Coordinates of C-alpha atoms in Angstrom, one line a residue:
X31 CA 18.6 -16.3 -98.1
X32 CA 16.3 -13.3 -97.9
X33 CA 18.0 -10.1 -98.2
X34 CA 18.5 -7.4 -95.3
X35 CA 15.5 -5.0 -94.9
X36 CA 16.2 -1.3 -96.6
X37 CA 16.2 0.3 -93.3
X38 CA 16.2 -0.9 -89.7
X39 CA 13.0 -0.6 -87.0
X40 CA 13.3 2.7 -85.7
X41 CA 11.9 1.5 -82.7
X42 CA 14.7 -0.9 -82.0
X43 CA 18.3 0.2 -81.1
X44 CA 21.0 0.7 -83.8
X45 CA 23.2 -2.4 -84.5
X46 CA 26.2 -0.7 -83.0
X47 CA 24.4 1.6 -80.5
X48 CA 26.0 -0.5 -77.4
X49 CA 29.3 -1.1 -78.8
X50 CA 32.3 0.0 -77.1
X51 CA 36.2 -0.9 -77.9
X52 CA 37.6 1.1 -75.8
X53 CA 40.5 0.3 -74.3
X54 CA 41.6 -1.3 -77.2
X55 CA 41.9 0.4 -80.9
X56 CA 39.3 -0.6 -83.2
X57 CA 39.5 -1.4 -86.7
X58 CA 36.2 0.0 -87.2
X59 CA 36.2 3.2 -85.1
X60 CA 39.8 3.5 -84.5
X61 CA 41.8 4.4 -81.5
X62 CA 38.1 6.6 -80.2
X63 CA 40.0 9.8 -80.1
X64 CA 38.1 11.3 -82.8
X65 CA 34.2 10.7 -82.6
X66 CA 33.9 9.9 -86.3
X67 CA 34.7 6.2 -87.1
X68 CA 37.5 5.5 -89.6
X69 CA 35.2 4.0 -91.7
X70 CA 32.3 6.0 -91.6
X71 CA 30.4 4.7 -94.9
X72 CA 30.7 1.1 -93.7
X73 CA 29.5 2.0 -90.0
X74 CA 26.5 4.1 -91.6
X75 CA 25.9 1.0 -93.6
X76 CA 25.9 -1.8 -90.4
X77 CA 23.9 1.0 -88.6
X78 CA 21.0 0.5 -90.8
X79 CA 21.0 -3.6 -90.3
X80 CA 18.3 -5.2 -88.3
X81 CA 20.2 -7.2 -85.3
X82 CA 17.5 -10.6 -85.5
X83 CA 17.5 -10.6 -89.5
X84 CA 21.5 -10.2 -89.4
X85 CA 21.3 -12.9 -86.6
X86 CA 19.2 -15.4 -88.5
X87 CA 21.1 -15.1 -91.7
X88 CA 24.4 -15.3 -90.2
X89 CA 23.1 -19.1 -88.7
X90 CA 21.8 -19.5 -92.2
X91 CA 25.5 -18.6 -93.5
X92 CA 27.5 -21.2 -91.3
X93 CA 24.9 -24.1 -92.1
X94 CA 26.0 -22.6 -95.9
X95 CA 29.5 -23.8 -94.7
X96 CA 28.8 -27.2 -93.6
X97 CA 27.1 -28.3 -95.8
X98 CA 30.1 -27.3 -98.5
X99 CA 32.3 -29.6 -96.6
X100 CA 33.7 -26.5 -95.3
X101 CA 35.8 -28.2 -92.1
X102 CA 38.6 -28.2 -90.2
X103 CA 39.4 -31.9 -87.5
X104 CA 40.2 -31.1 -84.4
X105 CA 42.1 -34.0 -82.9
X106 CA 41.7 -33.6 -79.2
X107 CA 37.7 -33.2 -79.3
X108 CA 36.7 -36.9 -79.8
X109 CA 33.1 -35.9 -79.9
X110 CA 33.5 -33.7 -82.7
X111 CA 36.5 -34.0 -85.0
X112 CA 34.7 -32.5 -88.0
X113 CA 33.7 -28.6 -87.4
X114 CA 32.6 -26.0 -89.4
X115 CA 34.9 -22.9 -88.9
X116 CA 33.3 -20.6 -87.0
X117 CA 32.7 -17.8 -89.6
X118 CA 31.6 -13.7 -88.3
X119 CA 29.4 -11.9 -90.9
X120 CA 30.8 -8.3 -90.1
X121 CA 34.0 -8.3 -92.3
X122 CA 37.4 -6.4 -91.8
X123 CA 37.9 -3.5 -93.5
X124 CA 41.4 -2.2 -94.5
X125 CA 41.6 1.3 -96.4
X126 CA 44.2 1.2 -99.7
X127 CA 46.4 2.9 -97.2
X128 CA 47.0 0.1 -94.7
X129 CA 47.2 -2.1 -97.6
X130 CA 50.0 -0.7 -99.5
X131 CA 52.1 -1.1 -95.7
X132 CA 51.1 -4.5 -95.3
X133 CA 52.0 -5.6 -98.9
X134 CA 55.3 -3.6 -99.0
X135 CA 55.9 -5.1 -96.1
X136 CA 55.1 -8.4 -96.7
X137 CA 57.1 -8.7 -100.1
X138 CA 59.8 -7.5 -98.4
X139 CA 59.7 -9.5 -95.3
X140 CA 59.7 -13.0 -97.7
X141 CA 62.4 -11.9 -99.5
X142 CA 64.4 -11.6 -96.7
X143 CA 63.6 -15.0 -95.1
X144 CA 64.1 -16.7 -99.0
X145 CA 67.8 -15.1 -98.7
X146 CA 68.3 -16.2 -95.1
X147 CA 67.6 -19.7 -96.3
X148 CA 69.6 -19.6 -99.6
X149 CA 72.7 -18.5 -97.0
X150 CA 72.1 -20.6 -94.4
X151 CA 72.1 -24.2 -96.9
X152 CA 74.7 -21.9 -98.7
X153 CA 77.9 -20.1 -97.6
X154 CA 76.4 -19.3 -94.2
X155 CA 77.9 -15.9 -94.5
X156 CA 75.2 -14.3 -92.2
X157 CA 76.3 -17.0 -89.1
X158 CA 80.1 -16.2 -90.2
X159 CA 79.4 -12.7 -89.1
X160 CA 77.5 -13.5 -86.5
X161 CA 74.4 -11.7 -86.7
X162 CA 72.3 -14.9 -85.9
X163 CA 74.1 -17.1 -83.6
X164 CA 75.6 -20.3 -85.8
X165 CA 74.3 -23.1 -83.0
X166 CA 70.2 -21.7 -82.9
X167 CA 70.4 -22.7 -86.5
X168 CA 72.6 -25.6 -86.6
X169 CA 70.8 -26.9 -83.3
X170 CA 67.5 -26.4 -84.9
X171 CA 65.0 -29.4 -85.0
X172 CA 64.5 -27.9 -88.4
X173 CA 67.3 -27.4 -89.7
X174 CA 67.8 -29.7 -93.2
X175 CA 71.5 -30.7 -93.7
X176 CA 70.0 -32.4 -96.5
X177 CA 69.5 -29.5 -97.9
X178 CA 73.3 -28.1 -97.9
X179 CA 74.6 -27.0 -101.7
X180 CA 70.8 -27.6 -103.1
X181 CA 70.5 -24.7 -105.5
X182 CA 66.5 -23.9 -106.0
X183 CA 64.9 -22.2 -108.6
X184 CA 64.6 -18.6 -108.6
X185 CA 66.1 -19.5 -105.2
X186 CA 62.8 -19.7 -103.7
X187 CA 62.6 -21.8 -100.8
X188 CA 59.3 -20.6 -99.2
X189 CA 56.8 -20.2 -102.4
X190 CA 54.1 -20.0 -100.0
X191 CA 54.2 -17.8 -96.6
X192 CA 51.9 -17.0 -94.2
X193 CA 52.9 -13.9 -92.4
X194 CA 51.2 -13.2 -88.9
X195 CA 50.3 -9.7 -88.0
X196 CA 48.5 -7.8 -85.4
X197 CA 47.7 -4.2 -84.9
X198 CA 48.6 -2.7 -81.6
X199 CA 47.1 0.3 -79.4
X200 CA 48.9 2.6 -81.6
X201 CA 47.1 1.3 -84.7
X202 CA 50.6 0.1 -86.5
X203 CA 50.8 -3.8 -87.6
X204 CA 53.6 -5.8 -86.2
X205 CA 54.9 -8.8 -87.3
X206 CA 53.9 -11.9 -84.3
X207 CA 54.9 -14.8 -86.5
X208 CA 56.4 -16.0 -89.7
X209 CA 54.8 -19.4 -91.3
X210 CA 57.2 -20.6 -93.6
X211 CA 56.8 -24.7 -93.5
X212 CA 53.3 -25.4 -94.8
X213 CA 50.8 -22.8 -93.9
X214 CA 47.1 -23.1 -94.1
X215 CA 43.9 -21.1 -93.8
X216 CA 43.7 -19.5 -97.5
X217 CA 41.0 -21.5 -98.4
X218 CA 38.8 -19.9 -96.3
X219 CA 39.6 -16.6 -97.1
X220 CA 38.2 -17.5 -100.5
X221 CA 35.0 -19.4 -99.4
X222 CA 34.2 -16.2 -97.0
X223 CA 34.5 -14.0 -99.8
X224 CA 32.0 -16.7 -101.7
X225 CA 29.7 -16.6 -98.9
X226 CA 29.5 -13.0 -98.5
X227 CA 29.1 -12.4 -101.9
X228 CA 26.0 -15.6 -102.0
X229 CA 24.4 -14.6 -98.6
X230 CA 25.1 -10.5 -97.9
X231 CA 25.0 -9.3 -101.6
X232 CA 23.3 -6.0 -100.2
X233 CA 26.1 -5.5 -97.3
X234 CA 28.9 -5.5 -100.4
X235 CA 27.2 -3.2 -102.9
X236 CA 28.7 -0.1 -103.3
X237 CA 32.0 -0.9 -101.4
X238 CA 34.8 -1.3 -104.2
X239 CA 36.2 -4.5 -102.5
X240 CA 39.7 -6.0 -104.1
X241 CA 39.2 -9.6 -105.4
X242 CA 40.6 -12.9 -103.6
X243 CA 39.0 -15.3 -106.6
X244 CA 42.3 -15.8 -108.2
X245 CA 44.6 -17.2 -105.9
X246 CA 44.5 -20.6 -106.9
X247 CA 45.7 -18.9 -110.6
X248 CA 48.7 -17.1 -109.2
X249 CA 49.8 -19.4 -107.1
X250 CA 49.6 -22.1 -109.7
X251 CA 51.8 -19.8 -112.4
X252 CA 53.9 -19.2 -109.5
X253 CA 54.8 -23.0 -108.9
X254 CA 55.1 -23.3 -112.6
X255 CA 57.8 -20.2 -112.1
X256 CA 59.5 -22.1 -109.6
X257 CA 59.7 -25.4 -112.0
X258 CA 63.2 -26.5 -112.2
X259 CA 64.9 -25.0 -115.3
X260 CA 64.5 -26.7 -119.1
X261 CA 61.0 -28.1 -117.9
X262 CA 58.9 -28.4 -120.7
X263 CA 55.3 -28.1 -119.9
X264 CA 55.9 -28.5 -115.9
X265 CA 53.5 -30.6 -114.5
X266 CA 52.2 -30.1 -111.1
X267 CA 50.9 -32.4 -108.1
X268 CA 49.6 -31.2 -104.5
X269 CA 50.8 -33.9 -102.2
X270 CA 48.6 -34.3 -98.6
X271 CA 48.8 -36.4 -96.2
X272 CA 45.5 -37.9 -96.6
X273 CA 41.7 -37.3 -95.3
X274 CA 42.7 -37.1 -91.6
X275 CA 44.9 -34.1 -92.2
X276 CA 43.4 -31.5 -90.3
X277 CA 43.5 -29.3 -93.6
X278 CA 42.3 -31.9 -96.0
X279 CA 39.4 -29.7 -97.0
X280 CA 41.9 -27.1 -97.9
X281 CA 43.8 -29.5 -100.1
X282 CA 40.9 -30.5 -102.4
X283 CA 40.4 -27.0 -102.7
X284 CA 43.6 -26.2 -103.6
X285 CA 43.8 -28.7 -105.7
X286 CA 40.8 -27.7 -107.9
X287 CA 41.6 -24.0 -108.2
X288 CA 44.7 -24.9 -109.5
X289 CA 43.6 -27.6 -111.6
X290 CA 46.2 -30.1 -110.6
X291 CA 45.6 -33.9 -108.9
X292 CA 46.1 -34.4 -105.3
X293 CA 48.2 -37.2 -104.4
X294 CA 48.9 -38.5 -101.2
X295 CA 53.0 -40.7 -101.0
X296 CA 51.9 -44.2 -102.6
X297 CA 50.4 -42.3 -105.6
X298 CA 53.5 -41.2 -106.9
X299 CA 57.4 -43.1 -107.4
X300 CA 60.6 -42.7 -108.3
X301 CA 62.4 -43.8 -111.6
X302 CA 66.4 -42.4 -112.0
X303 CA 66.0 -39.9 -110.2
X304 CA 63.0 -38.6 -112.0
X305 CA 59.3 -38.9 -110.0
X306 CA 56.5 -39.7 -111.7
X307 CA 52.3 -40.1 -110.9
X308 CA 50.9 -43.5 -111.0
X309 CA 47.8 -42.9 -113.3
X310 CA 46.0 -45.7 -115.0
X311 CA 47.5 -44.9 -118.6
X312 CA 51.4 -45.7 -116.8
X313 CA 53.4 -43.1 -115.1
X314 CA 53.1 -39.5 -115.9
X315 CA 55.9 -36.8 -115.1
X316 CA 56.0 -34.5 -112.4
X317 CA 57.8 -31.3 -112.0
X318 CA 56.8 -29.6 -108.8
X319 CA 54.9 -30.8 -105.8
X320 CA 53.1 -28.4 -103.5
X321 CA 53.4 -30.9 -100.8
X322 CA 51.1 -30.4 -97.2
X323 CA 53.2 -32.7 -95.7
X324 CA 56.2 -32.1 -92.8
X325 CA 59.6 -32.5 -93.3
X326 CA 60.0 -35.9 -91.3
X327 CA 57.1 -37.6 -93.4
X328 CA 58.3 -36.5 -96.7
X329 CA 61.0 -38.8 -97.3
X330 CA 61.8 -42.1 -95.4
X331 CA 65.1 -42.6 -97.0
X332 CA 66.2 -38.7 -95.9
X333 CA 64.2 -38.4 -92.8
X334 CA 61.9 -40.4 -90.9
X335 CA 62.3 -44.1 -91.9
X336 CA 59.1 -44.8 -90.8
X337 CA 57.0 -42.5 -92.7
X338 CA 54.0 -44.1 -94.6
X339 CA 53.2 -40.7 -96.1
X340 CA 56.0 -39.8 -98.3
X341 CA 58.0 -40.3 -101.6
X342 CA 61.1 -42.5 -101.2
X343 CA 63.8 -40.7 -103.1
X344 CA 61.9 -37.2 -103.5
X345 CA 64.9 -35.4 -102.1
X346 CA 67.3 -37.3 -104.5
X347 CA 65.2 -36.0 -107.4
X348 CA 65.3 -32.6 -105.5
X349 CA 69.2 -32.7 -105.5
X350 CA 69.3 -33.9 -108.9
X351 CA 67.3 -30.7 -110.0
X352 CA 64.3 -32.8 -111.7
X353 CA 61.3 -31.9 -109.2
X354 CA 60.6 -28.7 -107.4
X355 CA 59.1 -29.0 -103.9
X356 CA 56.6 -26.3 -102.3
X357 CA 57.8 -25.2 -99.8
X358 CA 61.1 -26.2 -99.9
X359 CA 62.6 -28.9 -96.9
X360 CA 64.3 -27.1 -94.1
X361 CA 62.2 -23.7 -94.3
X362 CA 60.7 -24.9 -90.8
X363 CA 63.8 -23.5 -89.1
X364 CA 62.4 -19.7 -90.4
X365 CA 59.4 -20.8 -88.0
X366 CA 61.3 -20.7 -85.3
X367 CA 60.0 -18.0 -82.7
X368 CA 63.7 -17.5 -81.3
X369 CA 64.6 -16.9 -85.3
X370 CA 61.8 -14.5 -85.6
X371 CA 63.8 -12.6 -82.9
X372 CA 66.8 -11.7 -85.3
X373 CA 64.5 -10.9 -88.2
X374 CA 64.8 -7.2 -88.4
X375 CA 69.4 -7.7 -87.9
X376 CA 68.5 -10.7 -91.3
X377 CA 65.9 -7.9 -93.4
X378 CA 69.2 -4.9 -92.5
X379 CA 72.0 -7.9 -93.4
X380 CA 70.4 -8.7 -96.9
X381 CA 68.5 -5.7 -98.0
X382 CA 70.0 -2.6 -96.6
X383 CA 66.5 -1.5 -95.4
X384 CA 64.8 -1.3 -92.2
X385 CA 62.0 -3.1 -91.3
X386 CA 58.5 -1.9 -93.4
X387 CA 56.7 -4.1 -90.4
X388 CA 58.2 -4.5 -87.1
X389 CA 58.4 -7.1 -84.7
X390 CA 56.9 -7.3 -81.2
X391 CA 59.7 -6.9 -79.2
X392 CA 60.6 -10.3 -77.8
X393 CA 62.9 -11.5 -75.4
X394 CA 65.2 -14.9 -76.4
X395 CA 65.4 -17.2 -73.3
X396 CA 68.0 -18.7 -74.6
X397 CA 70.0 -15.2 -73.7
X398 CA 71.5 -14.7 -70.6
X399 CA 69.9 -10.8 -70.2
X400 CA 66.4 -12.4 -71.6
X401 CA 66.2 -15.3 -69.2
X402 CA 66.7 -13.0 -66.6
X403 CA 63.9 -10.2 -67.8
X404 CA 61.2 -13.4 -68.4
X405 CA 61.3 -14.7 -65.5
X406 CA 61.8 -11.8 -63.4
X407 CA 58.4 -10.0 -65.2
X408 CA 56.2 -13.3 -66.1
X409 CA 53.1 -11.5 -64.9
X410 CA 53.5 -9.5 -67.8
X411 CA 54.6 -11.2 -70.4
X412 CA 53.5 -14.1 -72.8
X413 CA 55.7 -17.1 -73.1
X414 CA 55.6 -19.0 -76.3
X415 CA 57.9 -22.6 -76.9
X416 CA 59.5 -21.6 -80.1
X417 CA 58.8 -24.8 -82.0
X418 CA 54.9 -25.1 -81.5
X419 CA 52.1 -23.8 -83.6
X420 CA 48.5 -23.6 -83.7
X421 CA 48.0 -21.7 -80.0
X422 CA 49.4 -24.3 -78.3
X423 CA 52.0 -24.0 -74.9
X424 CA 51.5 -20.2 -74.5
X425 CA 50.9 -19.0 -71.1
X426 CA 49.6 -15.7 -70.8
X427 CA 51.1 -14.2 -68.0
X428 CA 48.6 -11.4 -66.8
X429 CA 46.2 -14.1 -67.3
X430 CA 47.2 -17.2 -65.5
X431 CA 47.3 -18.8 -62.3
X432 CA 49.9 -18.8 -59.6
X433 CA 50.3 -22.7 -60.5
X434 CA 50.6 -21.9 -64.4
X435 CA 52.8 -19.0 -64.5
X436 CA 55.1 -21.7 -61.2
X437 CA 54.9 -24.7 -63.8
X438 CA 56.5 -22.0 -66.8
X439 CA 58.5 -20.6 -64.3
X440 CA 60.1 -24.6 -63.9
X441 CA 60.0 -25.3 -67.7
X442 CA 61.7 -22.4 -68.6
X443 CA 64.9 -22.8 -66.3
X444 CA 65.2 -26.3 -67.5
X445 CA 64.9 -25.2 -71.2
X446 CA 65.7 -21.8 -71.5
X447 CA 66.5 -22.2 -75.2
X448 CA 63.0 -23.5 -75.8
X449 CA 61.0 -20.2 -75.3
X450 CA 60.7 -16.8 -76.2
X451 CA 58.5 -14.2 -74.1
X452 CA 57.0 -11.0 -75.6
X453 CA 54.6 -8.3 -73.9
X454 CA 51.2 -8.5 -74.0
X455 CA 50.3 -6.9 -77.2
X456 CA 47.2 -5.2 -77.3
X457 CA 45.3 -6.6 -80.1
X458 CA 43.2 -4.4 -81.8
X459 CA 39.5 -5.3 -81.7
X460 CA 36.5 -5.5 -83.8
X461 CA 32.9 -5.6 -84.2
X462 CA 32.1 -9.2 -84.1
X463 CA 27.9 -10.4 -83.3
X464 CA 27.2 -12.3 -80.4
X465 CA 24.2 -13.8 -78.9
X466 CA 24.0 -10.5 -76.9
X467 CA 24.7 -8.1 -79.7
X468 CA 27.5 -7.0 -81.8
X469 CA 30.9 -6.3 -79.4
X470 CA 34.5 -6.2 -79.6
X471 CA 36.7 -9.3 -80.4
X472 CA 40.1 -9.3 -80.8
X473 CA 41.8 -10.2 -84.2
X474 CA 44.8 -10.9 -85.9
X475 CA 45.3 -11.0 -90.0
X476 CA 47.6 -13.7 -91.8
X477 CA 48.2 -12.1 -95.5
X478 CA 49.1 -15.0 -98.2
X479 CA 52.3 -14.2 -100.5
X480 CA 53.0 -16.4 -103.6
X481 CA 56.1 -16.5 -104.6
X482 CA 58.5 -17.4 -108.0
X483 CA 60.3 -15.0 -109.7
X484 CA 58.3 -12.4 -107.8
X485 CA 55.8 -12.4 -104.6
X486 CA 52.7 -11.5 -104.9
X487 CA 50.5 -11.1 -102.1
X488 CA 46.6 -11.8 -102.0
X489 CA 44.9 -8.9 -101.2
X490 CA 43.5 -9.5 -97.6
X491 CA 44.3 -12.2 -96.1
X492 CA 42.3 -14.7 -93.4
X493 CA 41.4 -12.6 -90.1
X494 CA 40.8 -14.7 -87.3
X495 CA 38.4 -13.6 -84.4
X496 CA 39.1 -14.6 -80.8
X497 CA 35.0 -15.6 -80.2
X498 CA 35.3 -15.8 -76.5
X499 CA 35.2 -12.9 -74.4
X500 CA 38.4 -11.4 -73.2
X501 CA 40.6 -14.3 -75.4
X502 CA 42.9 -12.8 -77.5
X503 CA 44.0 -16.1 -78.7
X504 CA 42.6 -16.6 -82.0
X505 CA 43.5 -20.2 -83.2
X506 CA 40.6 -22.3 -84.4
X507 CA 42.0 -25.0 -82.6
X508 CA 41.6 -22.6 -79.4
X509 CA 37.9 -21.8 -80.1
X510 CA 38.6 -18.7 -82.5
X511 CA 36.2 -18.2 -85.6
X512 CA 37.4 -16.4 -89.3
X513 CA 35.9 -12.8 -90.6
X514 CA 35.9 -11.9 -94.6
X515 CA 38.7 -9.1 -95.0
X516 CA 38.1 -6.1 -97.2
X517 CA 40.7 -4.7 -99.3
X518 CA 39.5 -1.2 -100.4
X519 CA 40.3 0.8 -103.5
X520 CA 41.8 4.0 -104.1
X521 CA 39.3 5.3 -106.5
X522 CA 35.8 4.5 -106.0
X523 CA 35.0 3.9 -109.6
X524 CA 37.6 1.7 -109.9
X525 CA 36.5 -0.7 -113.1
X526 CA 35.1 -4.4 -112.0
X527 CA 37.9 -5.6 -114.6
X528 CA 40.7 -5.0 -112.3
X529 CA 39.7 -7.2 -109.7
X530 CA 36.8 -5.6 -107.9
X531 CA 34.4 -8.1 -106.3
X532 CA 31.2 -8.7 -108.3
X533 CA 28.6 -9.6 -106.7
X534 CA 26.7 -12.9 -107.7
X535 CA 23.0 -12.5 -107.4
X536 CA 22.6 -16.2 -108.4
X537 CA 24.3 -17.2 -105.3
X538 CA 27.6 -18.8 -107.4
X539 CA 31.1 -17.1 -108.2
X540 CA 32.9 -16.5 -111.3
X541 CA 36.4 -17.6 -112.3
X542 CA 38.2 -15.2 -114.1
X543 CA 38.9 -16.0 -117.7
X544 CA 42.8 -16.6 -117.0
X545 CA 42.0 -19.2 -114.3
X546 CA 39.3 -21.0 -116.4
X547 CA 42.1 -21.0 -119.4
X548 CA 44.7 -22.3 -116.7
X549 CA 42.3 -25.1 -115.3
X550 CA 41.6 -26.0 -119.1
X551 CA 44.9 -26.2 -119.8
X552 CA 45.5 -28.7 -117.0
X553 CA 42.3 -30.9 -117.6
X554 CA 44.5 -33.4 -119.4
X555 CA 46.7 -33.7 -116.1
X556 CA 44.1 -34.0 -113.8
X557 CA 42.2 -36.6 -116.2
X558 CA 45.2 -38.9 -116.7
X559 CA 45.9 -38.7 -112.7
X560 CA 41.9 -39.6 -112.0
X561 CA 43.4 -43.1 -110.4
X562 CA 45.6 -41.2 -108.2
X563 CA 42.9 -38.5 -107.2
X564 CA 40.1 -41.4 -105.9
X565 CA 43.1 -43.6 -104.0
X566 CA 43.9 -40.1 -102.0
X567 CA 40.5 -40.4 -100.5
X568 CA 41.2 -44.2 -99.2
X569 CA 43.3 -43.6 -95.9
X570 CA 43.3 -47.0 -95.7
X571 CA 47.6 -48.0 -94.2
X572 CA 47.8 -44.6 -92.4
X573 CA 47.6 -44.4 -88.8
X574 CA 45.4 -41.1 -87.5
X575 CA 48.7 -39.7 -85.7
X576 CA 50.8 -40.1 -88.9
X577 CA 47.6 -38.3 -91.2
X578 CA 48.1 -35.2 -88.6
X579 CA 51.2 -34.3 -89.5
X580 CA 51.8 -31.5 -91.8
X581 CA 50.6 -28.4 -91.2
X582 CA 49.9 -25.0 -88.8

């Protein structure tokens, strides 16, 4: 791709000349009080790009994308299940400041939900004294009894979270959503690192930006953390549902950076409690499974009976304490938006400490006083089903018809305990390019923590872009598009050793020299478990409803 000119035609407007955020706080310019942007440097540096070049390049880039197999299915277009994420070349920027909250916050807010879960398949002291209300976990679709007296290594039952925030009017984050089951989207916060770095070298230089390259390394030591205790050499698996997962992209992926084979349920069996990989030498041990597959589908003997997509006897070997599963069963029910509710009374109960990042406020239906305030003030409010993902069943009330908010109205006096309803957060906004120029969009930002003995927390995280004028729902599924996220240094001389993105003039990336060890390491693995590798890309025996299942 050609790179951008030095300096824009003078006789042509500024790239951001037009651009205006106001009402809504910018995470370029900030909340337009001050006439200086927050980040001046970066604006001075977008100032300078030619609008048509950035245009054509920025095509160039998301035909990049496709033809990497970068893709997400989207079940209800029939036309055109296979898309390219829609990808925005003018990244986020987040100053070491906001950073530092965000992680704090995030470390502290998994550690939390692990100790809710440890308690609530434990002694349930937390619904003993009633600070969350014993029947909306017990009552929970996702709620495990399984998973009763199961101690966990490390007591980590969510190794991998994806934590929803957004940034309101007064510039703080708040927490909208905690992804605890099997969350996705990391892989592209990788690959539009990658393409940044292959197709806007020039728009990166100078900017000491934290690396993203090695979170298929720490998550993959933090799995073998998590590997149940006197395992010797753990070997790990990353179980999908198959090529009609929405995801399944993100699974190779995964798979590779890690090193490990990806499975799908027939690939792998259970011997004495003990599961193993089918590989064309005989059966190989496994110790952990990152699995991408719900609850129901994991094991027909425990859940659904009718599950072509599982392990029969996974959870026995789970109980027995010979397999580790990522995430753990039963995490779902610290999805629950009606949970999420009682989040800041679980972070006080276990940790003594007030929230680092706050909730939306949020109103439980299921509440007598709640009920009453949603459907007195739908107008204003959104209303979310607590059990669904992905954008969908949300009515936004200042935005919906007399018919829509009449048909919530009805759903949620038959099914109070099915919805929460929040105020309609203003999400902050940020220069995004259009077919008209570059203008506001609204985003969100989903950080990614790791965790074993510790959490760590990739530095970032996936933005998502609501594309369409005036949406502020940014789910791919819903038409929203990804930005790269900048994590700025403290110091700008900050060494390239500790993680600073270097910039690949050949168009590739590098691996660090820990993850290229770590993939070594595991070459054996993945070479003995070749068989099982090529049979996960044969669907053949799975329905397309049953291959959807299994992640957000």
């Amino acid at each position: 791709m050609p790179q951008l000119s030095a300096t824009r035609d003078p006789s042509k407007p500024a790239l951001l000349s037009n651009y205006e955020h106001d009402p809504y706080y910018c995470e370029l310019m900030g909340d337009g009080v001050e006439r200086r942007p927050r980040l001046l440097e970066f604006w001075q540096r977008l100032e300078q790009l030619p609008f048509d070049d950035l245009s054509v390049r920025a095509a160039d880039a998301l035909h990049d994308l496709y033809e990497r197999g970068v893709t997400f299915t989207v079940y209800s277009d029939r036309d055109a299940i296979d898309r390219t994420l829609p990808f925005d070349v003018i990244p986020r920027v987040l100053t070491p400041g906001e950073w530092q909250t965000i992680e704090s916050g995030v470390k502290q807010r998994v550690a939390a939900l692990n100790l809710f879960l440890g308690d609530i398949y434990g002694p349930q002291k937390i619904l003993d004294d009633g600070v969350v209300p014993r029947d909306l976990i017990e009552s929970n679709s996702n709620f495990r009894p399984e998973m009763k007296g199961v101690a966990l290594p490390c007591g980590t039952y969510v190794h991998i979270a994806g934590i929803d925030l957004v940034r309101g009017s007064d510039g703080e984050f708040y927490v909208l959503e905690d992804n605890a089951r099997t969350p996705s989207g990391v892989s592209y916060v990788v690959e539009n690192r990658h393409l940044m770095q292959r197709a806007f070298p020039d728009l990166l230089e100078g900017f000491n930006v934290r690396d993203v390259s090695d979170y298929g390394q720490k998550l993959r030591e933090k799995l073998i953390e998590a590997a149940p205790v006197n395992s010797d050499n753990p070997q790990l698996v990353l179980l999908s549902p198959g090529v009609f997962n929405s995801a399944y992209y993100e699974h190779i992926y995964l798979a590779r950076e890690m090193g490990v084979a990806l499975v799908e349920g027939r690939d792998l069996v259970v011997v004495d409690k003990r599961l193993f990989a089918k590989t064309i030498t005989g059966l190989q041990r496994v110790d952990v499974v990152y699995r991408r597959v719900d609850d129901d589908y994991l094991d027909p003997r425990a859940f659904n009976p009718d599950s072509m997509l599982g392990v029969p006897g996974i959870m026995d070997c789970l109980k027995a304490g010979t397999v580790s599963i990522a995430n753990a069963p039963g995490t779902g029910v610290a999805d629950d938006k009606a949970v999420y509710a009682y989040m800041p009374k679980v972070i006080k109960y276990y940790l003594g400490e007030e929230p680092i990042l706050a909730n939306v406020k949020t109103h439980i239906c299921r509440e007598k006083e709640g009920l009453a305030y949603t459907l007195e003030h739908m107008e204003e409010l959104v209303v979310k089903p607590v059990g669904e993902s992905g954008g969908y069943g949300i009515v936004i009330g200042p935005k919906a018809s007399k018919k829509e908010l009449d048909d919530c109205r009805a759903a949620v006096k038959a099914r109070p305990e099915n919805f929460i309803a929040q105020p309609m957060v203003q999400l902050s906004v940020c220069p995004t390019l259009t077919e008209d120029g570059v203008a506001p969009r609204h985003v969100d930002l989903r950080p990614f923590a790791v965790t074993g003995k510790e959490t760590w927390v990739l530095p970032g995280g996936l933005t998502r872009v609501a594309l369409r004028k005036g949406s502020i729902i940014v789910n791919s599924s819903q038409g929203g598009g990804t930005k790269d996220t900048w994590v700025l240094y403290e110091s700008p001389g900050q060494p390239q050793s500790q993680g600073q993105t270097q910039v690949q003039p050949s168009g590739g990336h590098s691996q660090s020299q820990s993850q290229s060890q770590s993939q070594s390491q595991s070459q054996t693995q993945s070479q003995s478990l070749s068989k099982s590798q090529s049979r996960s890309q044969d669907a053949a025996g799975s329905t397309n409803d049953d291959q959807a299942r299994g992640n957000k």
